[in-house]
Amino acid sequence: MRHVVVGTAGHIDHGKSTLVHALTGIDPDRLKEEKERGITIDIGFAHLDLGDGLTLGIVDVPGHERFVKNMLAGVGGIDLVMLVIAADEGVMPQTREHLAICQLLHVKAGLVVLTKADLAEAEWHELVQEDVRGLLRGTFLGGGPIVPVSAKTGEGLASLRGELAALARAVPERGTDATFRLPIDRVFTIRGFGTVVTGTVAAGQVGLDERVEVYSHGLQAKVRGLQTHGHPVSQAVSGQRAAVNLQGAERAAIERGDVLSLPGLLRPTYMLDATCELLADAPAPLKPRQRVRVHLGTSEVMARVHLLEGDALEPGQRGYVQLRLEAPVVALPRDRYVIRSYSPMVTIGGGELLDVAPAKARRSPALVARLARLERGAPDAVLEEHIVRAGPGGARTADLRARTPFGPEALRALLGNLTARGQVLVVDREWFVHAAAAERLRETARAALAAFHAREPLRPGMSKEELRTRLGGLDERVFLFLLDRFGMDGTLAVEKDKVRLASHQVRLDARQQAVLDRLEAEFRDAGVAPPSLEEAFAKLQLRADDQTLVQVLLDARRLVRVKELYFHAEPLRETEARVVAFLRERQAITPQDMKELLGITRKYAIPLLEHLDSQRVTVRVGDRRVLREAPP
Ligand SMILES: Nc1nc2c(ncn2[C@@H]2O[C@H](COP(=O)(O)OP(=O)(O)OP(=O)(O)O)[C@@H](O)[C@H]2O)c(=O)[nH]1
Ligand SMILES: [Mg+2]
C-alpha cells in the first residue's frame, strides 16, 4: 500500500476545488459559507484510489489572499502539489505566492494543471503555457508536466490521473524510524465518540489504543479510533491523512496548530535557530528583530526574527536566524517553516529549523559555525554537535529524541558510532557526555585541586562535595562517573570522601614531624582522659599555627574528635574492646559502670559512651547501653 498526499495550490477561482471534485467525486468545500460564496475558505479533503494499492489523499486549499494562513496549514505535510492555473487568466499573485510557499517548504515534486481549458483559445493557450514555463524555470516544477484540463468537458482528466499516478509512484517511501507526529488541522466532536482530530501524519506511526499527547497543552489521551479516508484502520503511518478519535481529551482544549505525538517526548520551546531565506521578490529587506508570522506545521505564531549574521537580510539572500516566538511550539530539527510579514500580510521567506532547544542567541562566529555544522554536517557530526551543546551535564537519550532529527534506531546507531570512536562517553546506558566536555572538567578539577593543595598542603584532599560544587554543581551521577574515569586514568585519587591530585602527598618538614610526634604521644599516653587542645599546646609549648598538625592527625584518623574532646585512636579501640567484653558478661553498662571500668570521670565517660553509640557498637536504652548486635 502506498500513501501519498497531494495538495492543490493556486490563485482564487482558478478551479482547484472543481478539479478535485471532478477527479474524486468528492466536493472538498464542506462549509455552508463556502457553498454560498462559491469560494474555498478553509482546507478541504478528498481521496482518489489509483489502483494497484495506490491511494492519494488530497488536500484542497483556498486561493484567496486572506486565507493563505489556511493554505499553509494544508500544505505542510504534502508530498506532491498540483499547481492550478486557469487557462483563461494565467499566472496571478497567489499562483506565485503558493509556488513560493511550496518551494520554501521543500515540496519535492508536482505538476501544473491548466484548468478551464474549455474557456481559452488555442493561441491564448500557447501564450499562457509560455508564461507558466517562465514562472517555473529554476523551481522544483521546472520541466515538469503541464496538463490542460477542463472540469466542464472532462478533457485532460484521464491524462492528469496518469501523471499523478506516475509522480506518486516516484515519491520515495517514508522511513518508519521516526517519532510519531501529526500536526492537527481540524478538531471536531462526533456524538457518541467525542473528540476527533485530523491531520497528515508527518512522521512515524500511531496505532489504536496507544497513548498520545496533544502539544503544547500537556494533554494526554488514548487513541480510541483511527480512520484514513473514511475507513477504520488499526494504524496510521507517515504520509497518510488520519482522523484520530481521542479518549480523554476535551475538544475545547485543542485547536489547529497543536501537535499530536508521543507522551512526554517533545519539549515546547519559545526559541528556534534556523536558516532563513528571503524571497527574491520580498517587498523589503528583513530587519533585525522584525516581527513576523511563523507558519510551522499547521500552526501560526508571531515571532521576532533575530538575525545572527549581517545587519539585514536582503531579498534573495539567506542567513541564520533565531526565531523568538510569542507562544510555544513543538518541533524538531529539519522541519521547514514559512514566514509572512506582519503587514502587508505576504509570504516573505522561510527555511529549515536547526536547533529546537537553543540558548538565547548571542551573535558570534562560533554560533554561525555551529549552525553550519547542524545544517550541513553528516548525521554523526550533527548528533555530536547536539551532545556538545548539552555541555558538562550531558544529555539523556530522551533529550536527544526531543532535540535531534533522528528516529530511535538511527539515534542508537549514531550514538554507537560516537562512543566507539571515543567522541562521546557513556555515563550509563541512557546518558551521554561529550569527551571534550569531560576533558574540560578534568582541567577544571585539576586546577581546583592544585589550588587546594597549595593552600592546604597538609590536608590529604578536597571533599568530593566541594569539588562537585567547583565543577558547577555537576549532576551527581555524571560527577561520580567522571571521578571514576579520572581516577583510572591517573589524574586523581579518591580516598573515602576525599579527592586529591594523584601526585599530592602530605609532606612535613623535620620540625613539623617532631611536633606531630610529640602531639600524638601526648594524646596516646593520656589514654581515655585526654587533655584539651589548649592544655596540650601549653604543655608542649606549641605555636598557634601548629593547629594544622592536629588536622593532619585527624585526617590520618590517628586522633578522633568526640564532641569537644580529642582521643587517640588506640586507647579508643582498647576502650571499645573492654566495653564489649563487659557487655558480653553483664549485658548492660551505665555511666557509673563506665567510670569504674576505666577509672575516669563523667566528663570522659559520657562522650565515650556516645561515641560508641555513634559507632553503632552500643545502643542506648534509658540510662543504660546494651550491645547493638547480639553476640553470635
Ligand atoms: N468553464 C469552466 N469553468 C470552471 C472549470 N473549473 C472551474 N470552473 C469554474 O470556476 C469557478 C471557480 O472554481 P473553484 O473550483 O471554486 O475555484 P477554486 O480555485 O477552488 O477557488 P478558491 O478555492 O476560492 O480559491 C467556479 O464557478 C467553477 O464552476 C472548468 O474547467 N471550466
Ligand atoms: Mg476552492
XYZ file of C-alpha atoms and ligand atoms in Angstrom:
665
model
C 0.000 0.000 0.000
C 1.291 3.456 -0.909
C 0.003 6.598 0.717
C 0.767 9.870 -0.973
C -0.735 13.244 -0.172
C -1.334 15.736 -2.950
C -2.166 19.357 -2.288
C -3.734 21.890 -4.593
C -2.275 25.370 -4.885
C -3.088 28.423 -6.950
C -4.973 31.669 -7.307
C -8.580 32.180 -6.231
C -11.278 30.919 -8.586
C -8.837 29.071 -10.828
C -10.803 25.865 -10.395
C -8.944 23.935 -7.675
C -11.979 22.657 -5.823
C -13.876 21.941 -9.030
C -10.907 19.925 -10.245
C -10.723 17.909 -7.006
C -14.441 17.243 -7.300
C -14.087 16.152 -10.930
C -11.160 13.846 -10.101
C -12.608 12.218 -6.996
C -16.341 12.772 -6.926
C -15.893 14.423 -3.529
C -16.667 18.107 -3.040
C -13.873 19.407 -0.800
C -15.814 22.561 0.082
C -17.765 21.429 3.108
C -18.682 24.707 4.846
C -22.059 26.320 4.266
C -20.401 29.661 3.699
C -18.092 28.146 1.086
C -21.048 26.762 -0.843
C -22.904 30.051 -0.620
C -20.000 32.254 -1.670
C -18.538 29.792 -4.163
C -15.063 30.128 -2.709
C -12.921 27.965 -0.523
C -12.251 29.397 2.921
C -10.601 26.533 4.742
C -8.752 23.427 3.644
C -10.869 20.515 2.414
C -10.149 16.871 1.841
C -10.761 14.144 -0.702
C -9.080 10.957 -1.810
C -8.511 9.104 -5.009
C -7.903 5.408 -5.486
C -5.494 4.983 -8.385
C -5.443 1.175 -8.289
C -2.550 -1.180 -7.556
C -2.665 -0.244 -3.869
C -2.036 3.435 -4.523
C -4.290 5.914 -2.746
C -3.913 9.646 -2.999
C -5.017 11.802 -0.113
C -5.945 15.206 -1.467
C -5.798 18.483 0.430
C -7.634 21.299 -1.312
C -6.563 24.778 -0.252
C -8.177 28.207 -0.594
C -6.726 30.620 -3.118
C -7.987 33.838 -1.574
C -5.115 36.014 -0.341
C -6.839 36.439 3.019
C -6.769 32.668 3.589
C -3.103 31.962 2.819
C -2.867 31.145 6.509
C -5.258 28.223 5.961
C -3.445 27.229 2.798
C -0.240 26.992 4.861
C -1.925 24.691 7.371
C -2.848 22.410 4.486
C 0.370 22.124 2.513
C 2.678 21.367 5.447
C 2.522 17.615 5.013
C 2.025 17.155 1.272
C 4.240 15.047 -0.991
C 3.075 16.468 -4.300
C 1.467 19.676 -5.443
C -0.988 20.364 -8.225
C -0.394 23.998 -9.066
C -3.673 25.048 -10.606
C -3.646 27.885 -13.153
C -6.759 28.898 -15.067
C -6.001 28.836 -18.784
C -8.107 31.955 -19.384
C -6.419 34.050 -16.696
C -2.878 32.775 -16.461
C -0.358 33.440 -13.705
C -1.772 35.596 -10.870
C -0.422 36.810 -7.482
C -1.383 33.761 -5.414
C -0.066 31.491 -8.170
C 3.326 32.993 -7.374
C 2.839 33.093 -3.627
C 1.642 29.479 -3.397
C 4.501 28.335 -5.608
C 6.956 30.198 -3.380
C 5.430 28.582 -0.293
C 5.806 25.107 -1.826
C 9.429 25.926 -2.617
C 10.107 27.164 0.911
C 8.533 24.029 2.382
C 10.614 21.863 0.042
C 7.676 20.129 -1.604
C 9.670 17.768 -3.781
C 7.558 17.282 -6.879
C 4.305 18.061 -8.613
C 2.761 19.355 -11.779
C 0.837 22.246 -13.218
C -2.806 21.876 -14.176
C -4.089 24.410 -16.684
C -7.755 24.438 -15.754
C -10.717 25.812 -17.639
C -9.095 24.645 -20.885
C -12.545 24.935 -22.477
C -12.504 28.723 -21.964
C -9.275 29.564 -23.765
C -8.457 29.785 -27.464
C -5.576 27.702 -28.745
C -3.379 30.780 -29.320
C -4.020 32.118 -25.862
C -3.196 28.660 -24.512
C 0.228 28.881 -26.099
C 0.874 32.273 -24.545
C -0.215 31.120 -21.094
C 1.944 27.990 -21.310
C 4.905 30.146 -22.276
C 4.292 32.384 -19.286
C 3.918 29.398 -16.964
C 7.203 27.887 -18.183
C 8.877 31.180 -17.354
C 7.382 31.123 -13.868
C 8.511 27.554 -13.224
C 12.055 27.948 -14.548
C 14.532 27.196 -11.803
C 11.861 25.853 -9.455
C 11.148 22.246 -8.454
C 8.338 22.249 -11.035
C 10.589 23.434 -13.871
C 10.478 20.951 -16.759
C 7.583 19.086 -15.136
C 4.256 18.273 -16.766
C 1.740 20.988 -17.615
C -1.623 19.314 -18.090
C -4.549 21.171 -19.705
C -7.850 20.077 -18.178
C -11.471 21.056 -18.370
C -13.640 20.042 -15.482
C -16.581 21.024 -17.629
C -15.890 18.789 -20.643
C -13.719 16.209 -18.881
C -10.870 16.897 -21.290
C -7.447 16.046 -19.848
C -8.727 14.377 -16.670
C -7.531 10.919 -17.725
C -4.064 12.115 -18.569
C -3.938 14.090 -15.298
C -4.729 10.856 -13.412
C -1.906 9.155 -15.268
C 0.607 11.899 -14.477
C -0.439 11.915 -10.817
C -0.058 8.135 -10.578
C 3.435 8.317 -12.105
C 4.517 11.099 -9.764
C 3.000 9.334 -6.744
C 4.839 6.100 -7.530
C 8.094 8.049 -7.715
C 7.651 9.602 -4.267
C 10.295 7.963 -2.085
C 8.969 5.683 0.669
C 8.905 7.434 4.009
C 11.088 5.842 6.662
C 9.456 4.201 9.666
C 12.218 5.110 12.099
C 10.790 8.411 13.261
C 8.941 9.894 16.169
C 5.204 9.952 15.528
C 3.949 13.479 14.873
C 0.672 14.673 13.481
C 0.153 18.437 13.146
C -3.556 18.907 13.828
C -5.529 20.729 11.126
C -9.073 20.101 12.362
C -10.814 19.295 15.643
C -14.431 18.323 15.985
C -16.704 16.114 18.024
C -18.789 13.204 16.857
C -21.759 12.414 19.007
C -21.154 9.229 20.943
C -17.443 9.218 20.163
C -16.130 12.506 21.448
C -13.140 14.419 20.203
C -11.656 13.759 16.781
C -8.553 15.440 15.388
C -7.354 15.186 11.811
C -4.111 15.850 10.046
C -1.450 14.377 7.823
C 0.883 12.072 9.742
C 4.156 13.964 9.354
C 6.346 11.170 10.687
C 6.267 7.783 12.366
C 3.051 5.910 13.018
C 0.252 5.675 15.544
C -1.908 2.700 16.461
C -5.214 2.046 18.164
C -5.171 2.142 21.987
C -1.838 3.939 22.081
C -1.316 6.823 24.441
C -0.631 10.185 22.838
C -0.170 13.778 23.917
C -1.625 16.951 22.469
C 1.152 19.548 22.485
C 1.669 22.129 23.848
C -1.165 21.656 26.288
C 0.271 18.722 28.219
C -2.976 16.928 27.424
C -2.719 13.141 27.326
C -5.255 10.873 25.714
C -5.755 7.408 24.299
C -6.371 6.620 20.637
C -9.858 5.159 20.701
C -10.458 5.135 16.984
C -8.480 5.699 13.825
C -9.564 6.311 10.235
C -7.917 7.125 6.968
C -10.065 8.330 4.083
C -13.195 7.363 5.979
C -12.159 3.754 6.651
C -11.353 2.403 10.101
C -7.730 1.268 10.400
C -5.591 -0.092 13.235
C -2.595 2.023 12.367
C -1.911 5.282 10.533
C 1.534 5.839 9.094
C 3.690 8.701 7.892
C 2.246 10.378 4.822
C -1.343 9.325 5.485
C -4.281 11.555 6.221
C -5.713 10.401 9.525
C -8.669 11.096 11.763
C -7.899 10.215 15.371
C -10.639 9.724 17.954
C -9.147 10.747 21.285
C -10.403 9.353 24.555
C -9.912 11.667 27.500
C -9.344 14.922 25.654
C -11.779 17.818 25.588
C -12.431 19.275 22.180
C -12.352 22.809 23.599
C -8.784 22.340 24.765
C -7.462 21.521 21.290
C -7.010 23.718 18.235
C -5.430 23.767 14.797
C -1.685 24.148 15.175
C -1.432 21.696 18.061
C 0.626 18.586 17.503
C -0.288 15.022 18.352
C 2.762 12.985 19.362
C 4.096 10.529 21.922
C 3.507 11.399 25.583
C 6.288 13.402 27.191
C 8.586 13.183 24.218
C 8.557 16.647 22.687
C 9.552 19.812 24.524
C 7.671 23.041 23.874
C 10.004 25.919 23.005
C 9.874 29.683 22.536
C 13.108 29.798 20.557
C 14.227 28.179 17.328
C 17.528 28.501 15.493
C 17.054 28.175 11.764
C 18.173 29.010 8.283
C 16.179 31.792 6.696
C 15.942 32.686 3.050
C 14.178 35.814 1.977
C 12.243 35.506 -1.287
C 13.791 37.379 -4.193
C 10.526 39.276 -4.634
C 10.066 40.061 -0.944
C 8.963 43.702 -0.695
C 11.729 44.778 1.701
C 14.834 43.524 3.486
C 14.303 41.627 6.725
C 15.418 43.887 9.549
C 16.808 42.838 12.934
C 14.071 41.903 15.395
C 11.382 42.271 12.733
C 8.034 40.914 13.878
C 6.688 38.218 11.552
C 4.180 35.404 11.396
C 5.836 31.996 11.590
C 3.988 29.081 9.992
C 5.196 25.714 11.217
C 3.254 22.524 10.650
C -0.341 23.667 10.993
C 0.478 26.424 13.469
C 0.860 30.150 13.095
C 2.790 32.033 15.779
C 4.031 35.590 15.974
C 7.767 35.945 16.392
C 10.689 38.299 16.192
C 13.489 37.341 13.861
C 16.933 37.832 15.372
C 19.482 37.915 12.589
C 22.608 36.033 13.582
C 24.692 37.452 10.724
C 24.671 40.828 8.985
C 22.583 43.960 9.583
C 19.672 42.964 7.370
C 18.654 40.096 5.145
C 18.171 41.367 1.584
C 15.604 39.845 -0.789
C 17.130 36.714 -2.326
C 19.661 36.311 0.499
C 19.877 33.670 3.164
C 21.337 33.572 6.666
C 20.983 32.100 10.127
C 18.343 33.439 12.472
C 16.869 32.852 15.876
C 13.098 32.982 15.978
C 11.812 34.260 19.324
C 8.216 33.124 19.453
C 5.309 34.699 21.287
C 3.765 31.293 22.018
C 5.413 27.909 22.456
C 5.627 25.338 19.660
C 6.897 21.791 19.429
C 9.142 20.965 16.503
C 12.224 19.008 15.509
C 15.297 19.994 13.540
C 14.858 19.678 9.753
C 11.232 20.857 9.998
C 10.562 23.623 7.497
C 8.717 26.841 8.139
C 7.416 29.891 6.285
C 7.370 33.496 7.426
C 4.906 36.139 6.373
C 5.309 39.826 7.100
C 3.007 41.226 9.734
C 1.673 43.879 7.406
C 1.117 43.675 4.499
C 0.341 40.002 5.063
C 2.538 38.453 2.398
C 4.868 35.494 2.310
C 8.429 36.756 2.504
C 10.578 33.750 3.272
C 11.222 30.664 5.316
C 13.738 27.968 5.985
C 14.788 24.934 7.958
C 14.929 24.502 11.734
C 18.348 23.557 13.039
C 18.025 23.745 16.810
C 14.754 23.490 18.705
C 16.280 23.948 22.157
C 18.777 26.748 21.614
C 20.256 29.111 24.151
C 19.333 32.775 23.767
C 21.479 33.682 20.798
C 24.467 35.987 21.081
C 25.889 36.754 17.666
C 29.315 35.209 17.223
C 31.347 33.444 14.555
C 31.264 30.360 16.786
C 27.467 30.305 16.710
C 27.430 30.646 12.924
C 29.942 27.807 12.641
C 27.838 25.664 14.942
C 24.688 26.288 12.911
C 26.580 25.496 9.720
C 27.547 22.146 11.226
C 23.942 21.486 12.211
C 22.787 22.409 8.723
C 25.340 20.641 6.565
C 27.072 18.134 8.806
C 26.780 14.380 8.365
C 24.383 12.749 10.864
C 27.274 11.773 13.190
C 28.502 15.341 13.254
C 25.015 16.741 13.822
C 24.408 14.434 16.766
C 27.849 15.217 18.157
C 27.038 18.918 17.937
C 23.873 18.413 19.987
C 25.820 16.495 22.639
C 28.493 19.195 22.701
C 25.739 21.728 23.319
C 24.439 19.681 26.244
C 27.709 20.610 27.991
C 29.194 19.001 31.091
C 25.807 17.794 32.361
C 25.480 15.603 29.275
C 22.312 14.529 27.504
C 19.954 11.660 28.098
C 18.537 9.644 25.225
C 15.184 11.327 25.860
C 16.793 14.774 25.481
C 18.308 13.705 22.181
C 14.985 12.342 20.927
C 13.442 15.751 21.646
C 16.267 17.786 20.127
C 17.659 15.895 17.158
C 16.135 14.938 13.830
C 16.860 11.241 14.353
C 14.436 8.410 14.946
C 15.132 5.971 17.788
C 17.025 3.426 15.667
C 19.187 5.965 13.875
C 19.924 7.621 17.186
C 21.072 4.359 18.741
C 23.313 3.571 15.776
C 24.823 7.067 15.704
C 25.449 7.026 19.470
C 27.161 3.686 18.950
C 29.474 5.253 16.357
C 30.309 8.247 18.509
C 31.015 6.219 21.630
C 33.060 3.638 19.731
C 35.245 6.467 18.459
C 35.593 7.951 21.952
C 33.987 11.256 20.963
C 31.176 10.665 23.390
C 31.316 8.974 26.795
C 28.541 6.803 28.182
C 27.675 7.757 31.757
C 25.176 4.981 31.853
C 23.181 3.310 29.135
C 20.950 6.327 28.537
C 23.234 9.222 29.375
C 25.983 10.729 27.268
C 28.702 13.329 27.805
C 30.935 14.717 25.103
C 34.594 13.782 25.536
C 35.668 17.422 25.159
C 33.324 18.472 27.975
C 34.801 15.723 30.156
C 38.273 16.931 29.199
C 37.420 20.482 30.262
C 36.064 19.189 33.563
C 39.276 17.283 34.105
C 41.251 20.520 33.672
C 38.916 22.430 35.980
C 39.182 19.684 38.603
C 42.939 19.558 38.244
C 43.231 23.328 38.697
C 40.829 23.386 41.658
C 42.729 20.587 43.404
C 46.136 22.115 42.668
C 44.961 25.381 44.225
C 43.557 23.493 47.196
C 46.797 21.575 47.763
C 48.826 24.794 47.519
C 46.573 26.442 50.099
C 46.293 23.401 52.363
C 49.450 21.366 51.835
C 48.848 19.347 54.991
C 45.309 18.280 54.028
C 45.085 14.976 52.172
C 42.425 16.221 49.719
C 39.290 18.182 48.995
C 35.891 16.790 49.922
C 34.048 15.269 46.962
C 31.105 17.548 47.582
C 33.271 20.648 47.398
C 34.839 19.506 44.154
C 31.400 18.828 42.692
C 30.434 22.418 43.558
C 33.642 23.667 41.923
C 32.588 21.824 38.753
C 29.426 23.868 38.545
C 27.259 21.631 40.708
C 27.525 18.844 38.190
C 24.834 16.182 38.315
C 25.832 13.600 40.920
C 25.756 10.637 38.557
C 27.872 12.379 35.913
C 30.248 13.561 38.649
C 30.806 10.100 40.081
C 31.239 8.677 36.603
C 33.907 11.267 35.807
C 35.690 10.813 39.180
C 35.930 7.147 38.408
C 37.280 7.876 34.972
C 39.790 10.470 36.162
C 40.850 8.093 38.899
C 41.512 5.305 36.439
C 43.497 7.470 34.070
C 45.749 8.566 36.938
C 44.692 12.222 37.186
C 43.048 12.000 40.592
C 42.943 9.722 43.547
C 39.815 9.219 45.604
C 40.028 8.051 49.216
C 36.792 7.746 51.141
C 35.106 11.141 50.763
C 38.289 12.972 49.737
C 39.700 13.696 46.300
C 43.293 14.684 45.625
C 45.624 15.012 42.696
C 47.250 11.633 42.242
C 50.613 13.353 42.715
C 49.724 15.000 46.030
C 51.255 13.821 49.294
C 51.185 15.431 52.689
C 54.842 16.317 53.410
C 56.016 17.553 56.780
C 59.318 19.252 57.438
C 61.530 17.968 60.263
C 60.136 20.391 62.841
C 56.533 19.684 61.867
C 57.192 15.960 62.050
C 58.732 16.326 65.525
C 55.773 18.384 66.758
C 53.357 15.893 65.241
C 55.062 13.018 67.019
C 55.005 14.838 70.384
C 51.358 15.743 69.998
C 50.420 12.228 69.109
C 52.416 10.801 72.013
C 50.744 13.244 74.395
C 47.279 12.060 73.422
C 48.195 8.405 73.217
C 49.705 8.496 76.696
C 46.680 10.352 78.082
C 44.532 7.372 77.108
C 40.824 7.906 77.733
C 41.337 11.031 79.823
C 42.966 13.315 77.252
C 43.852 16.954 77.810
C 42.104 19.733 75.931
C 43.939 21.086 72.891
C 44.800 24.257 74.787
C 46.268 22.259 77.647
C 48.292 20.089 75.298
C 49.580 23.092 73.344
C 50.544 24.920 76.535
C 52.267 21.890 77.952
C 54.245 21.213 74.765
C 54.829 24.935 74.162
C 53.448 24.771 70.608
C 52.633 27.668 68.281
C 49.148 28.605 67.155
C 49.934 27.634 63.552
C 50.703 24.098 64.708
C 46.920 23.670 64.902
C 47.087 22.439 61.275
C 49.012 19.422 62.550
C 46.003 18.430 64.662
C 44.061 18.327 61.385
C 46.753 16.099 59.875
C 46.312 13.648 62.773
C 42.534 13.795 62.365
C 42.761 13.254 58.580
C 45.019 10.265 59.214
C 42.466 9.023 61.757
C 45.114 8.835 64.464
C 43.182 11.368 66.507
C 39.403 11.149 66.736
C 37.257 14.061 67.669
C 34.412 13.238 70.048
C 32.355 16.304 70.910
C 34.887 18.808 72.297
C 37.449 16.155 73.126
C 40.252 14.570 71.121
C 41.095 10.943 71.775
C 43.928 8.971 70.319
C 42.656 6.128 68.146
C 44.492 3.393 70.056
C 43.023 3.928 73.544
C 39.685 4.392 71.840
C 39.951 0.959 70.261
C 41.030 -0.601 73.525
C 38.077 1.026 75.271
C 35.720 -0.385 72.729
C 37.114 -3.873 73.288
C 36.797 -3.540 77.056
C 33.240 -2.249 76.869
C 32.225 -5.048 74.519
C 33.757 -7.628 76.864
C 31.961 -6.009 79.787
C 28.645 -6.156 77.953
C 29.082 -9.762 76.921
C 29.290 -10.556 80.575
C 26.884 -8.046 82.092
C 24.510 -7.224 79.184
C 24.244 -3.520 80.119
C 26.528 -0.675 81.128
C 25.682 2.578 82.938
C 27.795 5.742 83.056
C 28.716 4.751 86.606
C 29.944 1.312 85.389
C 31.932 3.109 82.683
C 33.600 5.423 85.184
C 34.590 2.476 87.351
C 35.679 0.264 84.471
C 38.045 2.862 83.040
C 38.826 4.863 86.153
C 37.650 8.110 84.580
C 35.283 10.935 85.450
C 31.877 11.622 83.972
C 33.434 14.299 81.726
C 35.049 11.490 79.688
C 32.644 8.652 80.353
C 29.606 10.295 78.761
C 31.287 11.341 75.477
C 32.896 7.904 75.194
C 29.539 6.170 75.556
C 28.007 8.490 72.981
C 30.923 7.751 70.696
C 30.267 4.028 70.996
C 26.601 4.677 70.217
C 27.548 6.675 67.131
C 29.920 3.899 66.055
C 26.932 1.551 66.312
C 28.713 -0.595 68.893
C 26.155 0.117 71.587
C 22.614 1.311 71.688
C 21.117 3.393 74.444
C 18.185 2.052 76.426
C 17.154 4.592 79.071
C 20.201 5.230 81.207
C 21.972 2.070 80.092
C 23.725 0.852 76.973
C 23.463 -2.608 75.515
C 25.325 -4.239 72.633
C 23.823 -3.299 69.336
C 24.382 -6.764 67.893
C 23.689 -9.831 69.937
C 26.931 -11.873 70.109
C 26.967 -14.702 67.579
N -15.778 26.583 -17.748
C -15.146 26.074 -16.719
N -15.361 26.576 -15.513
C -14.699 26.039 -14.488
C -13.803 24.990 -14.664
N -13.281 24.671 -13.470
C -13.848 25.509 -12.580
N -14.694 26.344 -13.182
C -15.492 27.377 -12.533
O -14.611 28.317 -11.904
C -15.207 28.814 -10.696
C -14.257 28.686 -9.552
O -13.994 27.304 -9.329
P -13.480 26.771 -7.952
O -13.204 25.335 -8.159
O -14.364 27.136 -6.858
O -12.150 27.579 -7.822
P -11.095 27.457 -6.670
O -9.758 27.544 -7.271
O -11.376 26.290 -5.852
O -11.366 28.767 -5.842
P -10.898 29.081 -4.374
O -10.893 27.793 -3.647
O -11.810 30.052 -3.774
O -9.519 29.616 -4.485
C -16.473 28.022 -10.476
O -17.545 28.811 -10.907
C -16.310 26.818 -11.386
O -17.535 26.335 -11.895
C -13.597 24.476 -15.970
O -12.821 23.575 -16.229
N -14.294 25.068 -16.952
Mg -11.656 26.085 -3.880
